[in-house]
mmCIF file of C-alpha atoms in Angstrom:
data_model
loop_
_atom_site.group_PDB
_atom_site.id
_atom_site.type_symbol
_atom_site.label_atom_id
_atom_site.label_comp_id
_atom_site.label_asym_id
_atom_site.label_seq_id
_atom_site.Cartn_x
_atom_site.Cartn_y
_atom_site.Cartn_z
ATOM 1 C CA MET D 1451 57.907 -46.526 65.260
ATOM 2 C CA LEU D 1452 60.270 -49.241 65.183
ATOM 3 C CA LEU D 1453 64.154 -48.155 66.538
ATOM 4 C CA GLY D 1454 66.576 -48.436 64.185
ATOM 5 C CA THR D 1455 68.428 -52.185 62.873
ATOM 6 C CA LYS D 1456 72.282 -51.985 62.304
ATOM 7 C CA ASN D 1457 71.822 -54.611 59.747
ATOM 8 C CA ALA D 1458 69.846 -52.240 57.068
ATOM 9 C CA SER D 1459 68.932 -48.684 57.333
ATOM 10 C CA MET D 1460 65.813 -47.731 58.771
ATOM 11 C CA ASP D 1461 65.491 -43.935 57.764
ATOM 12 C CA ASN D 1462 63.773 -44.664 54.101
ATOM 13 C CA LEU D 1463 62.104 -47.614 54.775
ATOM 14 C CA SER D 1464 57.664 -47.829 55.225
ATOM 15 C CA PHE D 1465 56.943 -50.367 57.403
ATOM 16 C CA ARG D 1466 57.246 -47.444 60.191
ATOM 17 C CA THR D 1467 53.823 -46.651 61.740
ATOM 18 C CA GLY D 1468 52.500 -49.683 64.068
ATOM 19 C CA PRO D 1469 51.969 -51.589 65.717
ATOM 20 C CA VAL D 1470 48.525 -50.594 66.602
ATOM 21 C CA LEU D 1471 46.146 -52.510 69.056
ATOM 22 C CA VAL D 1472 43.293 -53.260 66.390
ATOM 23 C CA GLN D 1473 40.601 -53.939 69.262
ATOM 24 C CA GLY D 1474 40.592 -51.436 72.838
ATOM 25 C CA ILE D 1475 42.316 -48.341 73.454
ATOM 26 C CA ALA D 1476 46.109 -48.450 73.866
ATOM 27 C CA ASN D 1477 46.925 -45.087 75.249
ATOM 28 C CA LEU D 1478 50.182 -44.197 75.658
ATOM 29 C CA THR D 1479 51.948 -43.455 79.023
ATOM 30 C CA GLY D 1480 55.253 -43.688 79.085
ATOM 31 C CA SER D 1481 58.441 -44.870 77.950
ATOM 32 C CA ARG D 1482 62.035 -45.748 79.007
ATOM 33 C CA HIS D 1483 64.856 -46.934 77.134
ATOM 34 C CA TYR D 1484 67.515 -49.178 78.781
ATOM 35 C CA GLN D 1485 70.261 -51.438 78.593
ATOM 36 C CA GLU D 1486 69.600 -55.726 78.843
ATOM 37 C CA GLY D 1487 72.916 -57.230 78.662
ATOM 38 C CA LYS D 1488 74.177 -56.145 75.351
ATOM 39 C CA SER D 1489 70.998 -55.758 73.616
ATOM 40 C CA ASP D 1490 69.178 -51.684 73.712
ATOM 41 C CA VAL D 1491 65.868 -51.590 75.153
ATOM 42 C CA ILE D 1492 62.976 -49.622 74.520
ATOM 43 C CA GLU D 1493 59.698 -50.763 76.248
ATOM 44 C CA PHE D 1494 56.330 -48.342 76.250
ATOM 45 C CA THR D 1495 53.584 -48.535 78.333
ATOM 46 C CA TYR D 1496 49.837 -48.018 77.786
ATOM 47 C CA ASP D 1497 46.477 -46.882 79.653
ATOM 48 C CA GLY D 1498 43.709 -49.477 78.457
ATOM 49 C CA ASN D 1499 43.900 -53.199 77.026
ATOM 50 C CA MET D 1500 46.591 -52.692 75.805
ATOM 51 C CA ARG D 1501 49.485 -53.297 79.042
ATOM 52 C CA TYR D 1502 53.284 -52.767 76.645
ATOM 53 C CA THR D 1503 55.585 -53.140 73.578
ATOM 54 C CA LYS D 1504 59.047 -53.664 74.197
ATOM 55 C CA TRP D 1505 61.386 -53.104 71.783
ATOM 56 C CA LYS D 1506 64.317 -54.721 71.451
ATOM 57 C CA MET D 1507 67.878 -54.392 69.375
ATOM 58 C CA LEU D 1508 69.671 -58.079 69.512
ATOM 59 C CA GLY D 1509 73.153 -58.578 68.499
ATOM 60 C CA SER D 1510 71.844 -60.925 65.895
ATOM 61 C CA GLY D 1511 70.642 -57.975 63.814
ATOM 62 C CA TRP D 1512 67.603 -58.762 64.669
ATOM 63 C CA LEU D 1513 64.636 -56.545 66.352
ATOM 64 C CA SER D 1514 61.908 -58.065 68.748
ATOM 65 C CA LEU D 1515 59.021 -56.395 69.486
ATOM 66 C CA GLU D 1516 57.565 -58.325 73.131
ATOM 67 C CA TYR D 1517 53.639 -57.149 73.682
ATOM 68 C CA GLU D 1518 51.039 -58.075 76.033
ATOM 69 C CA TYR D 1519 47.161 -56.469 75.656
ATOM 70 C CA GLN D 1520 44.163 -58.019 77.434
ATOM 71 C CA LEU D 1521 40.618 -58.470 75.990
ATOM 72 C CA ASN D 1522 37.138 -59.651 77.934
ATOM 73 C CA GLY D 1523 34.545 -60.334 75.414
ATOM 74 C CA SER D 1524 33.845 -61.849 72.063
ATOM 75 C CA TYR D 1525 35.755 -60.341 68.999
ATOM 76 C CA PRO D 1526 36.369 -61.096 65.328
ATOM 77 C CA PHE D 1527 39.618 -60.893 65.197
ATOM 78 C CA ALA D 1528 42.937 -58.866 68.005
ATOM 79 C CA GLY D 1529 46.169 -58.500 67.652
ATOM 80 C CA ILE D 1530 48.394 -55.751 66.661
ATOM 81 C CA SER D 1531 48.905 -54.064 63.208
ATOM 82 C CA PHE D 1532 51.466 -51.918 61.067
ATOM 83 C CA ASN D 1533 51.134 -49.641 57.817
ATOM 84 C CA TYR D 1534 52.924 -50.341 54.992
ATOM 85 C CA PRO D 1535 52.457 -49.124 50.891
ATOM 86 C CA GLU D 1536 50.294 -51.764 49.464
ATOM 87 C CA ASN D 1537 51.760 -50.885 45.847
ATOM 88 C CA PHE D 1538 55.134 -51.109 47.321
ATOM 89 C CA VAL D 1539 54.148 -55.003 47.885
ATOM 90 C CA LEU D 1540 55.531 -57.200 45.131
ATOM 91 C CA GLY D 1541 54.729 -60.553 47.010
ATOM 92 C CA ALA D 1542 55.216 -62.730 49.769
ATOM 93 C CA LYS D 1543 56.773 -65.980 51.431
ATOM 94 C CA TRP D 1544 56.397 -67.925 54.277
ATOM 95 C CA LEU D 1545 55.858 -70.969 56.334
ATOM 96 C CA GLY D 1546 52.344 -71.986 57.953
ATOM 97 C CA LYS D 1547 49.318 -72.911 55.968
ATOM 98 C CA GLY D 1548 48.433 -71.497 52.736
ATOM 99 C CA PRO D 1549 48.579 -70.614 48.863
ATOM 100 C CA TYR D 1550 44.510 -69.609 49.653
ATOM 101 C CA ARG D 1551 43.591 -67.504 52.241
ATOM 102 C CA GLN D 1552 41.056 -68.426 55.074
ATOM 103 C CA TRP D 1553 38.317 -67.542 57.409
ATOM 104 C CA LYS D 1554 37.630 -68.660 61.094
ATOM 105 C CA ASN D 1555 34.830 -71.262 59.292
ATOM 106 C CA ARG D 1556 37.115 -71.491 56.569
ATOM 107 C CA LEU D 1557 40.134 -73.378 57.664
ATOM 108 C CA GLU D 1558 40.085 -76.962 55.805
ATOM 109 C CA GLY D 1559 41.756 -77.062 52.614
ATOM 110 C CA THR D 1560 45.228 -74.821 53.266
ATOM 111 C CA THR D 1561 47.782 -77.301 54.418
ATOM 112 C CA LEU D 1562 51.237 -76.607 56.666
ATOM 113 C CA ASN D 1563 54.185 -76.198 54.412
ATOM 114 C CA VAL D 1564 56.451 -73.298 52.458
ATOM 115 C CA TRP D 1565 54.448 -71.420 49.841
ATOM 116 C CA GLU D 1566 54.617 -68.202 47.877
ATOM 117 C CA ASN D 1567 52.049 -65.194 46.388
ATOM 118 C CA LEU D 1568 52.963 -62.872 44.235
ATOM 119 C CA TYR D 1569 50.776 -59.978 44.838
ATOM 120 C CA ASN D 1570 47.742 -59.358 43.055
ATOM 121 C CA ASN D 1571 43.932 -57.589 43.463
ATOM 122 C CA THR D 1572 42.126 -60.238 42.711
ATOM 123 C CA HIS D 1573 37.884 -59.720 43.951
ATOM 124 C CA THR D 1574 35.754 -63.071 42.596
ATOM 125 C CA GLY D 1575 33.736 -61.802 40.350
ATOM 126 C CA TYR D 1576 35.571 -59.495 39.212
ATOM 127 C CA TYR D 1577 38.198 -59.579 36.060
ATOM 128 C CA PRO D 1578 41.211 -59.529 36.538
ATOM 129 C CA LEU D 1579 41.044 -63.390 38.046
ATOM 130 C CA VAL D 1580 43.825 -64.666 39.733
ATOM 131 C CA TYR D 1581 44.456 -66.910 42.276
ATOM 132 C CA PRO D 1582 45.237 -68.004 44.976
ATOM 133 C CA GLU D 1583 44.305 -64.320 46.024
ATOM 134 C CA PHE D 1584 47.264 -62.467 47.605
ATOM 135 C CA LYS D 1585 44.991 -60.533 50.030
ATOM 136 C CA GLY D 1586 43.331 -61.948 52.804
ATOM 137 C CA TYR D 1587 44.032 -63.991 56.495
ATOM 138 C CA TYR D 1588 46.945 -66.746 55.997
ATOM 139 C CA GLY D 1589 46.842 -68.985 59.622
ATOM 140 C CA ASP D 1590 49.712 -70.889 61.973
ATOM 141 C CA ILE D 1591 52.318 -68.705 60.804
ATOM 142 C CA ALA D 1592 56.059 -68.824 61.424
ATOM 143 C CA TRP D 1593 57.134 -66.952 58.980
ATOM 144 C CA MET D 1594 57.056 -64.399 56.457
ATOM 145 C CA GLU D 1595 59.249 -63.012 53.926
ATOM 146 C CA PHE D 1596 57.989 -59.560 52.497
ATOM 147 C CA ASN D 1597 59.290 -58.385 49.229
ATOM 148 C CA THR D 1598 59.115 -54.994 48.229
ATOM 149 C CA VAL D 1599 60.527 -52.720 46.222
ATOM 150 C CA GLU D 1600 62.368 -51.630 49.416
ATOM 151 C CA GLY D 1601 63.868 -54.844 49.373
ATOM 152 C CA LYS D 1602 62.757 -57.691 51.770
ATOM 153 C CA PHE D 1603 62.148 -58.146 55.675
ATOM 154 C CA TYR D 1604 61.289 -60.936 57.563
ATOM 155 C CA VAL D 1605 58.700 -61.038 60.698
ATOM 156 C CA ALA D 1606 58.811 -64.519 62.511
ATOM 157 C CA SER D 1607 56.912 -65.671 65.534
ATOM 158 C CA LYS D 1608 57.956 -68.921 67.883
ATOM 159 C CA ASP D 1609 54.225 -69.054 69.935
ATOM 160 C CA SER D 1610 51.832 -71.131 67.721
ATOM 161 C CA GLY D 1611 48.421 -69.545 66.259
ATOM 162 C CA LEU D 1612 49.801 -66.560 64.796
ATOM 163 C CA TYR D 1613 47.474 -65.179 61.823
ATOM 164 C CA VAL D 1614 49.034 -62.966 58.863
ATOM 165 C CA ARG D 1615 46.211 -60.097 57.298
ATOM 166 C CA LEU D 1616 47.958 -58.699 54.657
ATOM 167 C CA PHE D 1617 45.821 -55.416 53.706
ATOM 168 C CA ASP D 1618 42.207 -54.999 52.596
ATOM 169 C CA PHE D 1619 40.184 -57.393 51.033
ATOM 170 C CA TYR D 1620 36.280 -58.435 49.854
ATOM 171 C CA GLY D 1621 34.699 -61.539 51.811
ATOM 172 C CA LEU D 1622 31.295 -60.787 50.841
ATOM 173 C CA SER D 1623 30.961 -57.826 48.172
ATOM 174 C CA GLY D 1624 27.578 -55.169 48.880
ATOM 175 C CA ALA D 1625 26.973 -51.913 49.383
ATOM 176 C CA LYS D 1626 28.736 -52.292 52.629
ATOM 177 C CA PRO D 1627 32.107 -55.249 51.984
ATOM 178 C CA PHE D 1628 31.977 -57.753 55.344
ATOM 179 C CA PRO D 1629 33.384 -58.699 57.544
ATOM 180 C CA GLU D 1630 35.408 -55.919 58.932
ATOM 181 C CA LEU D 1631 38.730 -55.562 58.532
ATOM 182 C CA PRO D 1632 41.058 -54.167 61.288
ATOM 183 C CA VAL D 1633 42.517 -51.135 60.907
ATOM 184 C CA GLY D 1634 46.507 -51.285 58.976
ATOM 185 C CA ASP D 1635 47.968 -52.813 56.159
ATOM 186 C CA ILE D 1636 49.862 -55.516 58.062
ATOM 187 C CA SER D 1637 48.652 -57.285 60.822
ATOM 188 C CA PHE D 1638 49.713 -60.420 63.350
ATOM 189 C CA LEU D 1639 46.651 -61.307 65.293
ATOM 190 C CA ASP D 1640 45.038 -64.182 67.248
ATOM 191 C CA CYS D 1641 42.077 -64.758 66.315
ATOM 192 C CA ILE D 1642 40.606 -64.637 62.843
ATOM 193 C CA PRO D 1643 36.688 -63.810 61.196
ATOM 194 C CA ALA D 1644 34.539 -66.117 60.002
ATOM 195 C CA MET D 1645 32.740 -65.736 56.413
ATOM 196 C CA GLY D 1646 29.167 -65.046 55.645
ATOM 197 C CA THR D 1647 27.229 -66.482 52.951
ATOM 198 C CA LYS D 1648 25.432 -64.799 49.728
ATOM 199 C CA LEU D 1649 23.478 -67.938 48.348
ATOM 200 C CA ALA D 1650 20.805 -66.788 45.636
ATOM 201 C CA LEU D 1651 21.782 -63.044 46.278
ATOM 202 C CA ASN D 1652 21.005 -62.893 50.364
ATOM 203 C CA ILE D 1653 24.104 -61.725 51.824
ATOM 204 C CA SER D 1654 23.722 -62.604 55.281
ATOM 205 C CA SER D 1655 26.780 -60.806 57.667
ATOM 206 C CA ASN D 1656 25.195 -63.117 61.056
ATOM 207 C CA THR D 1657 28.262 -65.526 60.961
ATOM 208 C CA SER D 1658 27.155 -66.769 63.839
ATOM 209 C CA ALA D 1659 23.783 -68.625 63.329
ATOM 210 C CA LEU D 1660 26.195 -70.813 60.849
ATOM 211 C CA GLY D 1661 27.108 -72.598 63.923
ATOM 212 C CA PRO D 1662 29.637 -72.607 66.494
ATOM 213 C CA GLN D 1663 33.264 -72.516 64.340
ATOM 214 C CA SER D 1664 31.383 -68.599 63.083
ATOM 215 C CA GLU D 1665 31.130 -67.719 66.535
ATOM 216 C CA PRO D 1666 33.039 -64.115 67.695
ATOM 217 C CA THR D 1667 36.341 -65.711 69.045
ATOM 218 C CA LYS D 1668 35.978 -65.487 73.702
ATOM 219 C CA ILE D 1669 38.967 -63.627 74.874
ATOM 220 C CA ASN D 1670 39.012 -63.108 78.493
ATOM 221 C CA GLY D 1671 42.435 -62.282 80.156
ATOM 222 C CA PRO D 1672 46.296 -60.662 78.866
ATOM 223 C CA VAL D 1673 47.263 -61.929 75.500
ATOM 224 C CA LYS D 1674 51.371 -61.907 75.391
ATOM 225 C CA ARG D 1675 53.100 -62.638 72.229
ATOM 226 C CA THR D 1676 56.861 -62.180 70.061
ATOM 227 C CA LEU D 1677 57.299 -61.375 67.285
ATOM 228 C CA TYR D 1678 60.958 -60.649 65.283
ATOM 229 C CA PHE D 1679 61.472 -58.783 62.304
ATOM 230 C CA TYR D 1680 64.536 -58.315 59.747
ATOM 231 C CA PHE D 1681 65.453 -56.234 57.389
ATOM 232 C CA GLY D 1682 67.462 -57.029 54.675
ATOM 233 C CA LEU D 1683 67.782 -60.650 54.682
ATOM 234 C CA PRO D 1684 71.471 -61.586 56.941
ATOM 235 C CA LYS D 1685 73.937 -63.526 54.517
ATOM 236 C CA THR D 1686 73.865 -67.698 55.291
ATOM 237 C CA THR D 1687 76.349 -69.325 53.643
ATOM 238 C CA ASN D 1688 79.536 -68.606 52.162
ATOM 239 C CA SER D 1689 78.472 -69.068 48.754
ATOM 240 C CA LYS D 1690 77.453 -66.962 46.293
ATOM 241 C CA GLU D 1691 73.866 -66.577 46.085
ATOM 242 C CA GLN D 1692 70.706 -63.948 44.937
ATOM 243 C CA TYR D 1693 69.659 -63.095 48.152
ATOM 244 C CA SER D 1694 70.190 -64.971 51.503
ATOM 245 C CA ARG D 1695 67.146 -65.489 53.909
ATOM 246 C CA PRO D 1696 68.156 -66.355 57.913
ATOM 247 C CA ALA D 1697 67.607 -70.511 58.268
ATOM 248 C CA ILE D 1698 64.475 -71.525 59.746
ATOM 249 C CA ASP D 1699 66.497 -73.117 62.972
ATOM 250 C CA ASN D 1700 68.784 -69.728 63.835
ATOM 251 C CA VAL D 1701 65.252 -67.176 63.715
ATOM 252 C CA PHE D 1702 65.251 -68.019 67.273
#
């Protein structure tokens, strides 16, 4: 669960449950609250694949989450997830690859820029069709701004290679949609799955047969990352504006 922030009330915010590890085991073993400089810190320790999570309330109003987990094997996805009601989301704006979603074996064709998509529930082959799809995996994310009925909140990372997964979506439709999705609604991941094929309706989920780029990602050792959250979006100029988003250079 998130710490309360001084820039916006968290009591009524629905972005609460998490972080949840999407691969492996995370059994909570303890927690402690302490001061680190002028910042309040709550740190949680675990048994299993999750090593620790560390929430820090910064004086700027930003909330940081440092976490570390360890895996050994090949995985379609890895990272953490949070829950958030899909029907609360109006759209998202981000600096990263886009505007179309990605798969591990379909990374080409998206470019690094600032993109903005309104929420839609497009499933290719089913009406209505609105493109780009809103839900999916997006790569090389530096920051993402969520526009919701509760207001705006902002997530950023100075670490490279961050994927963000937005809600549930189909890759291949069938009796069992493919591929398997991480738990939760919004995920922050270090790898994403590949997409199979359905040529002549011969649906195949054996992505490894498509080549090296379609194989699950091998992870052997610890993975450490820090995310930054802002709820409410601070004012960055003295001029009148509809809303304020942090200047990129002032995020970290």
